[in-house]
Amino acid sequence: MTTGTVTVRGSLGKAVLTAVLLPALLAPVPAAAAPPRQAAPAHSTPAAADWTAPLSTRGRWIVDADGNRFRLRSGNWHGASGTWNGSGSADDDANHHAGENAHRIPLGLDRAPMAEIIAGFQEIGINSVRLPFSNEMIHDTRPVTDDAVTANPGLRGSTPLQVYDAVVRGLTDAGLAVILNNHTNTTRWCCGVDGNERWNASRSTGAWEDDWLFMARRYRDNKRVVGADLYNEVRRDVWDDPNWGLGDHHDWFGASQHLGDRLLTEANPDLLVIVEGINWTGIPVDGFAHGRPTLEPVRRLSHTLVDSGKLVYAAHFYGYTGPNHSGATGIGETTDPRYQDLSPAELVDVLNRQAFFVTAEADRHFTAPVWISEFGVGGREETGAAQRAWFENFVDQLVRTDADFAYWPLVGLHENRRGNGWALLHWDSAGHRMGLYDGDDWRAGAWTRLIGATGRTGPVATVAHWSMLSPDHGDFIASRRMRALPDWDSGARKAACPDGQRLLGLGHTGNHGLCSDVTAGPLGDPAGGHAVVRDERYVPPGGDWASGYSKLQCPDGHFLTGYSVRGAALSSALCTKAEPGGITGTGGRTVWFDRGDNRGGAPKGGDFAHGHYKGQCADGEYAAGIAYTGRIGSSRTPDALYCRPLH
């Protein structure tokens, strides 16, 4: 996490720091007596019987299988993703971040028994662990050296993946939830211009997906492996930025959407699919465009997975970085403020804009839990007033928003109570532990306040789902049922609502749609059945609801759940058969949106077609038809919806 007192974790900071030296903090000093140890505060740490896997989501909350709120009170146990700095011999500890050599496995297994480390996690009150790995680790067949597992001799001769297996088993046997985190492509320290900038920086997207399917299937039978954090801190490489929705090789939205669906349909439908925002774009030089988008693009373009209730968004925040600051010192340092330079009010405004709006705004297409899966600060040796104030202020934000979180990191190394002090628990070469509650760590108060904060507990009621369809660059079929059936409009880009939802809104151009199950829940006939409509055959005599326009109307007893387009032109409407008695309303109304928005007085769902006119049926209606015109000058895009009452 840090090089001395200068953090190089979380963005481009490491790549652009030019001459940050390990300070005297790492130099040998005479042994000092440990201060009196404080008793850790009593926490309701979850034992194996305290929560029931798997996890899912209801609106902004994560819940367990019984529907009770499960707040991710997590920490990061790093090491399997790599600690080598990328130059010099990987066998030399000095060539590893802050001199901490993890030996390609979770840090600290050379110094303390795994059970002791895990007991330390429970002591400080966490209920879950984000466990980073690299793609290289999966395929690394070299056994770990004996000195890498000195304190855990039963792991001798194991490959890094086998050690990772044992750690997963140890954590889950102790009742902790585990979130798998694809942190890096290669087993080296993250996160700069290091070959790990994107999911496909050092391997193909196909190989990345294959690795994830392998990992998801590997732990499928362990129900306490609850989540897949798809990739860590997607950011710019030397030449190019990642993007959110352009449909190219660098499109993080498209890549994470595609993989998330594959994990749920091909590997493990129980997993939470966790998607981080974009960590950095642009060149960190004053006068050039640059910044940290984080989750801001989600407001305009959000994921819709084939299974509702499985999406979690994630974001990282460190005081030394900023909304437009890379975190660098020297080359790559700009005049932009760091988060720790902001006043408490400014910090809250920025955090809400970049991430917390996703949970704060209900009934939007983007509403989901947000997991702050990395944040942290230096411990005993951190004397900076700005750094300390930032941590206190950030903890206040986590408490105030009842947020899910994961501290970085849990485990560190020390000698004579000196070393890289970011971790909450440290072990020296003799196996002696230095803990958060030893009496000399200024973070103890803030951590106690965070881990013991009163937040929502108990049952969480089910909520309506609001889902965005975005067939911008290809099919966007969020229905498991339609995915299993033959292509219903070959050559067109098709969009379909998740099973159990109905189409309620369309964009005039841009081809975006809005789905929901609001007020009615699932309407589809359990026996199945659908119709693909390409003409006006189902418009009854005297029932012209859009005179002069072409109308694609569902047959009676059916409701709109999808559509297809060729270019910008509407190609067909997908109508799903309703269960008997599911829709009984008669008549209807035409909602025009060819010349402006027409979404009612207080529409839910959010802006699902940013920059384009939108039409939307009311919550108590269903869409039964789409109208368009083919007259000269028209692109045959949707102009109107036919909205009918449910009952």
XYZ file of C-alpha atoms in Angstrom:
647
model
C 0.000 0.000 0.000
C 2.790 2.433 0.727
C 6.386 3.150 0.043
C 7.350 4.556 3.388
C 4.833 7.260 4.067
C 3.963 7.942 0.417
C 1.197 5.734 -0.854
C 1.578 4.243 -4.313
C -1.566 2.198 -4.346
C -4.872 2.823 -5.996
C -4.145 4.620 -9.290
C -1.248 5.706 -11.446
C 0.758 6.788 -8.441
C 3.278 3.972 -8.469
C 4.068 4.331 -12.149
C 4.839 8.016 -11.952
C 6.680 8.248 -8.643
C 10.272 8.781 -9.677
C 12.448 8.882 -6.606
C 10.448 7.902 -3.575
C 12.910 6.344 -1.154
C 12.152 3.977 1.661
C 12.580 6.248 4.668
C 14.202 5.475 7.924
C 10.982 3.817 9.008
C 12.256 0.635 7.413
C 15.714 0.909 8.897
C 16.598 -1.372 11.806
C 16.062 0.267 15.167
C 16.604 -0.987 18.664
C 13.864 -3.233 19.902
C 11.164 -1.291 21.669
C 8.789 -2.608 24.208
C 5.267 -2.909 22.888
C 2.786 -0.542 24.543
C 0.074 -2.043 26.715
C -2.394 -3.858 24.555
C -5.959 -2.610 24.510
C -8.852 -5.008 24.503
C -10.555 -5.090 21.149
C -14.117 -3.811 21.393
C -16.818 -6.417 21.510
C -18.170 -7.017 18.032
C -20.999 -9.140 16.823
C -18.633 -11.067 14.608
C -20.597 -13.496 12.455
C -20.016 -17.114 13.207
C -20.986 -19.823 10.784
C -24.591 -19.814 11.984
C -25.096 -16.037 11.860
C -25.749 -15.665 8.156
C -26.942 -17.862 5.352
C -25.335 -17.980 1.932
C -25.702 -17.107 -0.870
C -25.898 -13.323 -0.976
C -28.014 -11.202 -3.286
C -29.230 -7.607 -3.451
C -32.465 -5.742 -2.817
C -32.191 -2.208 -4.094
C -29.138 -0.676 -2.467
C -28.764 -3.436 0.155
C -26.916 -6.740 0.150
C -28.925 -9.487 1.827
C -28.303 -13.087 2.774
C -30.417 -16.055 1.728
C -32.913 -15.299 4.503
C -33.420 -11.748 3.256
C -31.507 -10.150 6.132
C -29.157 -7.255 5.492
C -25.538 -8.420 5.229
C -23.182 -5.479 5.434
C -19.816 -6.255 3.882
C -17.450 -5.297 6.699
C -14.401 -6.456 4.823
C -10.670 -6.240 4.491
C -8.184 -7.093 1.741
C -5.767 -9.974 2.275
C -3.347 -9.313 -0.543
C -0.296 -11.172 -1.810
C -1.564 -13.745 -4.298
C -1.846 -10.985 -6.881
C 1.856 -10.179 -6.418
C 4.109 -7.909 -4.406
C 7.150 -7.829 -6.724
C 7.830 -4.313 -8.012
C 8.726 -5.515 -11.497
C 12.495 -4.985 -11.525
C 15.351 -6.963 -10.071
C 15.188 -10.477 -8.736
C 11.807 -11.526 -7.359
C 13.733 -13.553 -4.772
C 15.088 -10.391 -3.159
C 12.705 -8.936 -0.585
C 13.996 -5.461 -1.374
C 12.401 -5.715 -4.826
C 8.938 -6.166 -3.358
C 6.579 -3.404 -2.380
C 7.726 -1.904 0.934
C 10.046 -4.877 1.316
C 7.087 -7.200 1.892
C 7.592 -10.394 -0.116
C 4.369 -12.384 -0.253
C 5.989 -15.222 -2.262
C 3.037 -15.260 -4.718
C 0.535 -16.187 -1.975
C -1.488 -14.286 0.657
C 0.929 -12.287 2.771
C 2.110 -13.480 6.167
C 1.924 -17.261 5.822
C 5.677 -17.396 6.407
C 5.240 -15.673 9.768
C 1.999 -16.833 11.364
C -0.281 -19.876 11.194
C -3.253 -19.293 8.944
C -5.665 -19.900 11.807
C -3.997 -17.165 13.847
C -4.230 -14.683 10.980
C -7.905 -15.458 10.437
C -8.612 -15.203 14.154
C -7.063 -11.738 14.006
C -9.521 -10.786 11.271
C -12.431 -11.860 13.431
C -11.006 -10.026 16.412
C -11.125 -6.692 14.600
C -14.728 -7.289 13.550
C -14.754 -8.070 9.846
C -17.158 -10.582 8.323
C -15.709 -10.887 4.840
C -12.427 -10.841 2.942
C -11.589 -9.557 -0.513
C -8.961 -12.024 -1.709
C -6.924 -10.753 -4.684
C -5.410 -13.107 -7.251
C -3.609 -12.726 -10.552
C -4.348 -14.545 -13.790
C -0.747 -15.694 -13.747
C -1.296 -17.298 -10.334
C -3.978 -19.575 -11.756
C -1.511 -21.104 -14.219
C 1.634 -20.968 -12.057
C 2.752 -24.573 -11.483
C 5.914 -23.707 -9.526
C 5.597 -24.904 -5.917
C 6.039 -22.249 -3.290
C 9.339 -22.378 -1.465
C 9.453 -23.837 2.020
C 10.386 -20.480 3.521
C 7.217 -18.966 2.024
C 5.107 -21.123 4.321
C 7.406 -21.513 7.334
C 4.539 -20.991 9.761
C 2.235 -23.268 7.764
C 4.312 -26.370 6.974
C 1.279 -28.267 5.733
C 1.361 -26.059 2.634
C 4.881 -27.076 1.603
C 5.095 -28.209 -2.007
C 1.822 -26.516 -2.920
C 1.352 -24.335 -5.970
C 0.139 -20.777 -5.399
C -3.355 -21.801 -6.489
C -3.382 -24.661 -3.996
C -2.360 -22.257 -1.243
C -5.140 -19.923 -2.385
C -7.536 -22.889 -2.128
C -6.426 -23.510 1.440
C -6.869 -19.853 2.370
C -10.370 -19.779 0.886
C -11.230 -22.907 2.838
C -9.773 -21.523 6.068
C -11.674 -18.251 5.760
C -15.014 -19.813 4.923
C -14.669 -22.535 7.563
C -14.340 -19.687 10.058
C -17.669 -18.260 8.874
C -16.217 -15.413 6.805
C -17.506 -14.565 3.352
C -14.915 -14.507 0.557
C -14.970 -12.267 -2.506
C -12.642 -13.407 -5.264
C -10.840 -10.440 -6.785
C -9.015 -10.549 -10.112
C -6.476 -7.922 -9.122
C -3.789 -8.231 -11.781
C -2.924 -10.092 -14.980
C 0.634 -10.750 -13.849
C 1.846 -11.557 -10.358
C 3.375 -8.194 -9.534
C 2.515 -5.135 -7.518
C -0.304 -2.994 -8.795
C -1.285 -0.274 -9.884
C 0.542 1.824 -12.453
C 1.573 1.429 -16.075
C 2.633 -2.116 -15.350
C 0.906 -4.449 -17.802
C -2.095 -4.777 -15.496
C -3.996 -1.666 -16.514
C -6.932 -3.506 -18.073
C -8.463 -6.947 -17.885
C -6.901 -7.594 -21.305
C -3.633 -5.675 -20.932
C -1.448 -8.784 -20.829
C -3.826 -11.427 -22.166
C -6.867 -11.611 -24.405
C -10.377 -10.902 -23.224
C -11.235 -14.514 -24.052
C -8.428 -15.840 -21.832
C -9.527 -13.488 -19.046
C -13.086 -14.801 -19.245
C -11.866 -18.400 -19.287
C -9.815 -17.794 -16.145
C -12.849 -16.354 -14.399
C -15.084 -19.250 -15.402
C -12.426 -21.601 -14.030
C -12.275 -19.776 -10.691
C -16.051 -19.445 -10.327
C -16.547 -23.139 -11.000
C -13.655 -24.099 -8.724
C -15.390 -22.675 -5.645
C -18.992 -23.192 -6.720
C -19.693 -25.752 -3.993
C -18.377 -23.434 -1.272
C -21.394 -21.200 -0.702
C -19.430 -18.778 1.441
C -17.489 -17.755 -1.656
C -20.064 -15.101 -2.363
C -18.704 -12.722 -4.978
C -16.603 -12.144 -8.068
C -14.858 -8.743 -8.181
C -14.165 -8.779 -11.905
C -11.082 -6.569 -12.205
C -9.164 -4.105 -10.115
C -8.697 -0.426 -10.958
C -9.163 -0.330 -14.715
C -7.026 2.557 -15.925
C -5.070 4.093 -18.754
C -2.014 2.428 -20.238
C 0.731 4.370 -22.018
C -1.339 5.044 -25.117
C -5.024 4.511 -24.503
C -7.844 5.066 -22.039
C -10.454 2.552 -20.979
C -14.018 3.618 -21.711
C -17.566 2.937 -20.608
C -19.744 1.830 -23.492
C -17.928 2.534 -26.770
C -18.011 -1.107 -27.801
C -14.311 -1.429 -28.571
C -11.384 -3.421 -27.158
C -11.126 -1.031 -24.192
C -14.826 -0.955 -23.260
C -14.954 -1.872 -19.565
C -18.741 -1.613 -19.420
C -19.157 -4.088 -22.267
C -16.484 -6.480 -20.993
C -17.844 -6.585 -17.441
C -21.440 -6.925 -18.650
C -20.526 -9.863 -20.885
C -18.444 -11.651 -18.261
C -21.007 -11.066 -15.517
C -23.680 -12.797 -17.577
C -21.334 -15.666 -18.420
C -20.459 -16.234 -14.768
C -24.129 -16.413 -13.803
C -25.224 -18.602 -16.696
C -22.184 -20.868 -17.140
C -20.396 -21.058 -13.798
C -22.181 -20.055 -10.587
C -25.577 -18.331 -10.435
C -25.110 -17.639 -6.709
C -22.240 -15.164 -7.063
C -22.507 -11.444 -6.605
C -21.035 -9.810 -9.711
C -18.943 -6.858 -8.546
C -17.955 -4.178 -11.045
C -15.540 -1.384 -10.192
C -15.757 1.934 -11.925
C -12.976 3.294 -14.128
C -10.041 4.337 -11.980
C -8.188 6.694 -14.305
C -8.293 8.237 -17.779
C -6.101 10.847 -19.430
C -2.546 12.074 -19.025
C -1.737 13.357 -15.523
C -0.160 16.612 -16.647
C -1.592 20.073 -16.060
C -3.236 21.282 -19.241
C -4.230 17.801 -20.420
C -7.590 16.183 -19.783
C -7.364 13.644 -16.963
C -9.418 12.348 -14.090
C -10.907 9.539 -12.080
C -14.365 8.693 -13.484
C -15.051 6.104 -10.776
C -18.790 5.288 -10.983
C -19.991 8.520 -12.592
C -20.669 6.824 -15.978
C -23.160 4.480 -14.280
C -25.718 7.282 -14.127
C -25.962 7.208 -17.928
C -25.199 3.559 -18.655
C -25.700 0.807 -16.093
C -25.455 -2.960 -16.139
C -28.448 -5.259 -16.433
C -27.512 -8.849 -15.666
C -29.544 -11.906 -16.616
C -30.321 -12.375 -12.925
C -31.666 -9.376 -11.048
C -30.315 -8.936 -7.552
C -26.723 -9.946 -8.307
C -25.013 -6.671 -9.264
C -22.784 -4.709 -6.882
C -20.739 -1.673 -7.876
C -17.382 -0.892 -6.263
C -15.093 2.114 -5.862
C -11.723 2.916 -4.271
C -10.716 6.052 -2.379
C -7.386 7.079 -0.833
C -6.518 10.440 0.639
C -3.389 10.886 -1.470
C -5.343 10.572 -4.739
C -8.082 12.900 -5.901
C -10.944 13.221 -8.368
C -8.378 14.589 -10.843
C -5.145 13.682 -9.075
C -3.262 10.493 -9.922
C -1.675 10.250 -6.492
C 1.803 10.830 -7.867
C 4.653 12.785 -6.378
C 6.998 14.275 -8.967
C 6.317 13.136 -12.532
C 2.580 12.744 -12.914
C 1.783 15.118 -10.068
C -0.639 17.877 -11.030
C -1.996 20.900 -9.228
C -5.384 19.239 -8.762
C -6.463 18.741 -5.151
C -6.161 15.368 -3.502
C -9.084 14.025 -1.517
C -7.194 14.884 1.664
C -6.991 18.520 0.529
C -10.784 18.885 0.437
C -12.857 20.276 3.274
C -15.282 17.821 4.874
C -18.185 19.336 2.932
C -16.250 19.295 -0.347
C -15.225 15.696 0.271
C -18.823 14.599 0.802
C -19.944 16.371 -2.384
C -17.222 14.699 -4.444
C -17.780 11.259 -2.953
C -21.515 11.479 -3.575
C -20.937 12.515 -7.179
C -18.388 9.811 -7.870
C -19.933 6.802 -6.151
C -22.427 7.156 -3.337
C -25.262 8.424 -5.562
C -25.687 4.814 -6.732
C -27.031 3.833 -3.313
C -28.550 7.174 -2.355
C -30.987 7.387 -5.267
C -33.680 4.715 -5.147
C -35.748 3.353 -8.028
C -33.212 4.130 -10.719
C -31.840 1.850 -13.402
C -28.457 2.162 -11.658
C -29.589 1.678 -8.042
C -27.402 -0.987 -6.444
C -25.163 -1.587 -3.444
C -21.795 0.186 -3.584
C -18.853 -1.558 -1.938
C -15.909 0.705 -1.107
C -13.590 -2.216 -1.703
C -10.382 -0.283 -0.981
C -9.566 2.572 1.347
C -6.820 2.956 3.908
C -4.157 5.121 5.500
C -0.797 4.809 7.223
C -0.866 3.725 10.838
C 1.559 4.383 13.652
C 4.087 6.268 11.552
C 1.529 8.494 9.818
C 1.804 11.893 11.484
C 0.391 14.066 8.704
C -2.572 16.112 9.855
C -4.192 16.077 6.403
C -3.900 12.315 6.064
C -5.312 11.685 9.506
C -8.164 14.140 9.011
C -9.031 12.566 5.674
C -9.317 9.124 7.220
C -11.550 10.381 10.002
C -13.731 12.253 7.496
C -13.916 9.278 5.158
C -14.905 6.959 7.993
C -17.609 9.478 8.884
C -18.921 9.160 5.303
C -18.955 5.366 5.516
C -20.835 5.520 8.806
C -23.250 8.202 7.612
C -24.128 6.285 4.423
C -24.193 2.854 6.097
C -21.785 1.738 3.390
C -20.228 -1.633 2.657
C -16.433 -1.417 2.819
C -13.109 -3.269 2.639
C -9.966 -1.847 4.242
C -6.607 -2.135 2.439
C -4.712 -4.093 3.678
C -5.371 -6.465 6.527
C -1.917 -8.055 6.801
C 1.528 -6.462 6.883
C 5.054 -7.189 8.080
C 7.159 -5.366 10.668
C 10.391 -5.588 12.571
C 10.761 -3.977 15.979
C 7.365 -2.346 15.446
C 8.575 -0.542 12.342
C 7.671 -1.154 8.723
C 4.919 -0.558 6.207
C 2.285 0.550 8.666
C -0.848 0.539 6.527
C -2.052 -2.907 7.576
C -4.335 -3.425 10.546
C -2.385 -6.508 11.672
C 1.382 -7.031 11.346
C 3.700 -9.925 12.092
C 7.463 -9.870 12.538
C 9.925 -12.561 11.455
C 9.637 -14.256 14.853
C 5.855 -14.512 14.497
C 5.007 -11.763 16.981
C 1.869 -9.840 16.106
C 1.447 -6.079 16.190
C -2.267 -5.279 16.168
C -4.628 -2.396 15.718
C -5.533 -2.463 19.403
C -2.025 -2.566 20.855
C -2.462 0.931 22.230
C -0.318 2.999 19.864
C -2.322 2.966 16.602
C -4.219 6.212 16.113
C -6.667 4.506 13.706
C -8.184 2.320 16.431
C -10.851 4.838 17.401
C -12.039 5.454 13.856
C -12.017 1.739 13.082
C -14.017 0.951 16.199
C -16.519 3.631 15.248
C -16.827 2.185 11.745
C -17.024 -1.494 12.578
C -19.530 -0.920 15.366
C -21.663 1.689 13.604
C -25.394 1.311 13.931
C -26.819 0.644 10.507
C -29.663 -1.197 8.914
C -30.054 -4.749 10.156
C -32.632 -7.482 9.896
C -35.059 -8.216 7.063
C -35.005 -6.081 3.930
C -38.242 -5.971 1.969
C -38.201 -6.842 -1.693
C -38.201 -3.852 -4.025
C -39.122 -3.187 -7.616
C -36.371 -3.693 -10.143
C -35.554 -1.036 -12.734
C -33.317 -2.230 -15.557
C -31.732 -0.527 -18.537
C -31.466 -2.108 -21.982
C -28.611 -0.849 -24.189
C -28.208 -2.719 -27.503
C -25.759 -0.078 -28.731
C -23.187 -2.447 -30.213
C -24.879 -5.838 -30.273
C -27.540 -7.965 -28.645
C -28.551 -7.073 -25.108
C -30.717 -10.018 -24.127
C -31.127 -10.049 -20.365
C -33.730 -12.823 -20.453
C -32.536 -16.338 -19.676
C -35.622 -17.711 -21.420
C -34.986 -15.849 -24.673
C -31.288 -16.719 -24.595
C -32.248 -20.396 -24.621
C -34.488 -20.025 -27.688
C -33.530 -19.593 -31.365
C -32.612 -16.140 -32.685
C -35.880 -14.235 -32.984
C -34.631 -11.562 -35.423
C -31.471 -12.674 -37.182
C -29.139 -9.852 -38.157
C -30.800 -7.286 -35.898
C -29.546 -6.058 -32.527
C -31.975 -7.442 -29.992
C -32.865 -6.278 -26.492
C -34.977 -8.177 -23.971
C -35.912 -7.460 -20.372
C -34.814 -9.788 -17.593
C -37.320 -12.545 -16.935
C -40.076 -11.262 -14.692
C -39.891 -7.677 -15.952
C -41.828 -5.805 -18.616
C -40.809 -3.011 -20.973
C -42.008 0.364 -19.698
C -39.863 2.901 -21.527
C -38.076 3.561 -24.822
C -35.746 6.209 -26.147
C -36.624 8.022 -29.362
C -33.102 7.547 -30.652
C -30.210 5.709 -29.113
C -32.206 2.472 -28.828
C -32.208 2.360 -25.046
C -35.081 0.846 -23.093
C -36.322 0.625 -19.504
C -37.745 -2.488 -17.860
C -39.387 -3.028 -14.489
C -41.614 -5.287 -12.426
C -43.036 -2.330 -10.476
C -46.536 -2.743 -8.932
C -47.179 -6.111 -10.566
C -44.195 -8.407 -10.199
C -43.688 -11.097 -12.821
C -46.491 -11.216 -15.383
C -45.276 -13.914 -17.753
C -47.032 -17.245 -18.200
C -44.928 -19.889 -16.424
C -45.554 -22.151 -19.410
C -43.778 -19.650 -21.647
C -44.854 -18.279 -24.970
C -43.992 -15.175 -26.931
C -44.701 -13.436 -30.227
C -42.332 -11.504 -32.473
C -44.280 -8.705 -34.161
C -43.105 -7.078 -37.389
C -46.346 -5.623 -38.786
C -49.802 -4.361 -37.837
C -51.672 -7.672 -37.860
C -52.626 -7.349 -34.174
C -54.045 -3.816 -34.434
C -57.828 -4.378 -34.293
C -60.259 -2.548 -36.605
C -61.010 0.850 -35.157
C -58.059 0.563 -32.797
C -55.605 2.886 -34.537
C -53.811 4.454 -31.610
C -51.148 6.241 -33.719
C -52.780 7.417 -36.941
C -50.406 7.667 -39.881
C -47.670 5.717 -38.106
C -46.595 2.103 -38.419
C -47.538 0.166 -35.295
C -46.072 -2.990 -33.815
C -48.776 -4.104 -31.378
C -48.739 -7.191 -29.184
C -51.530 -9.723 -29.508
C -54.108 -9.703 -26.740
C -52.862 -11.315 -23.558
C -49.258 -10.335 -24.306
C -47.044 -7.478 -23.112
C -43.859 -5.915 -24.477
C -40.598 -7.284 -23.080
C -38.155 -6.434 -25.860
C -37.450 -5.034 -29.283
C -34.870 -5.194 -32.049
C -33.201 -2.587 -34.225
C -31.223 -2.471 -37.455
C -29.014 0.570 -37.355
C -31.304 3.079 -35.672
C -34.471 1.639 -37.217
C -36.976 -0.377 -35.227
C -37.121 -3.920 -36.613
C -39.493 -5.906 -34.398
C -41.265 -6.013 -31.053
C -40.958 -8.912 -28.628
C -44.194 -9.709 -26.791
C -44.381 -12.181 -23.916
C -47.512 -14.163 -23.118
C -49.050 -13.182 -19.788
C -50.196 -15.660 -17.197
C -53.963 -16.154 -17.242
C -55.560 -13.129 -15.622
C -52.255 -11.340 -15.404
C -53.347 -8.394 -17.552
C -57.048 -7.644 -17.794
C -57.186 -3.929 -18.537
C -58.903 -2.633 -21.663
C -58.348 0.452 -23.742
C -55.092 2.356 -23.553
C -53.329 5.601 -24.266
C -50.673 6.781 -26.698
C -47.501 8.198 -25.198
C -45.705 10.310 -27.821
C -42.023 11.099 -27.359
C -40.897 12.152 -30.823
C -40.676 15.832 -29.879
C -39.816 15.734 -26.181
C -39.801 13.601 -23.073
C -43.129 12.092 -22.048
C -42.610 10.144 -18.853
C -45.279 11.412 -16.484
C -45.022 13.704 -13.510
C -42.700 11.710 -11.251
C -41.184 8.942 -13.355
C -39.061 6.254 -11.762
C -36.187 4.469 -13.396
C -33.919 7.440 -14.027
C -32.533 8.791 -17.279
C -32.241 5.562 -19.272
C -31.557 7.274 -22.625
C -29.349 10.233 -21.809
C -29.472 13.022 -24.378
C -32.484 11.547 -26.188
C -36.237 11.955 -25.925
C -37.899 9.240 -23.864
C -41.376 7.841 -23.421
C -42.536 5.805 -20.454
C -45.725 4.081 -19.372
C -46.996 4.609 -15.831
C -46.143 2.185 -13.038
C -49.610 0.621 -13.215
C -49.464 0.062 -16.972
C -47.777 -2.211 -19.463
C -46.520 -1.360 -22.923
C -48.525 -3.123 -25.631
C -47.126 -1.506 -28.757
C -44.511 0.712 -30.407
C -45.176 3.188 -33.209
C -42.736 4.649 -35.744
C -42.804 6.347 -39.106
C -40.981 5.523 -42.301
C -41.644 8.842 -43.981
C -38.825 10.718 -45.702
C -36.379 12.113 -43.201
C -37.277 9.604 -40.515
C -34.891 6.969 -39.247
C -37.764 4.616 -38.295
C -36.919 5.124 -34.627
C -39.600 4.710 -31.913
C -42.007 7.652 -31.704
C -44.737 6.405 -29.375
C -45.700 3.681 -26.918
C -49.155 2.194 -26.498
C -49.677 1.973 -22.726
C -52.516 -0.093 -21.301
C -53.657 -0.490 -17.684
C -52.671 -3.729 -16.003
C -56.174 -4.269 -14.642
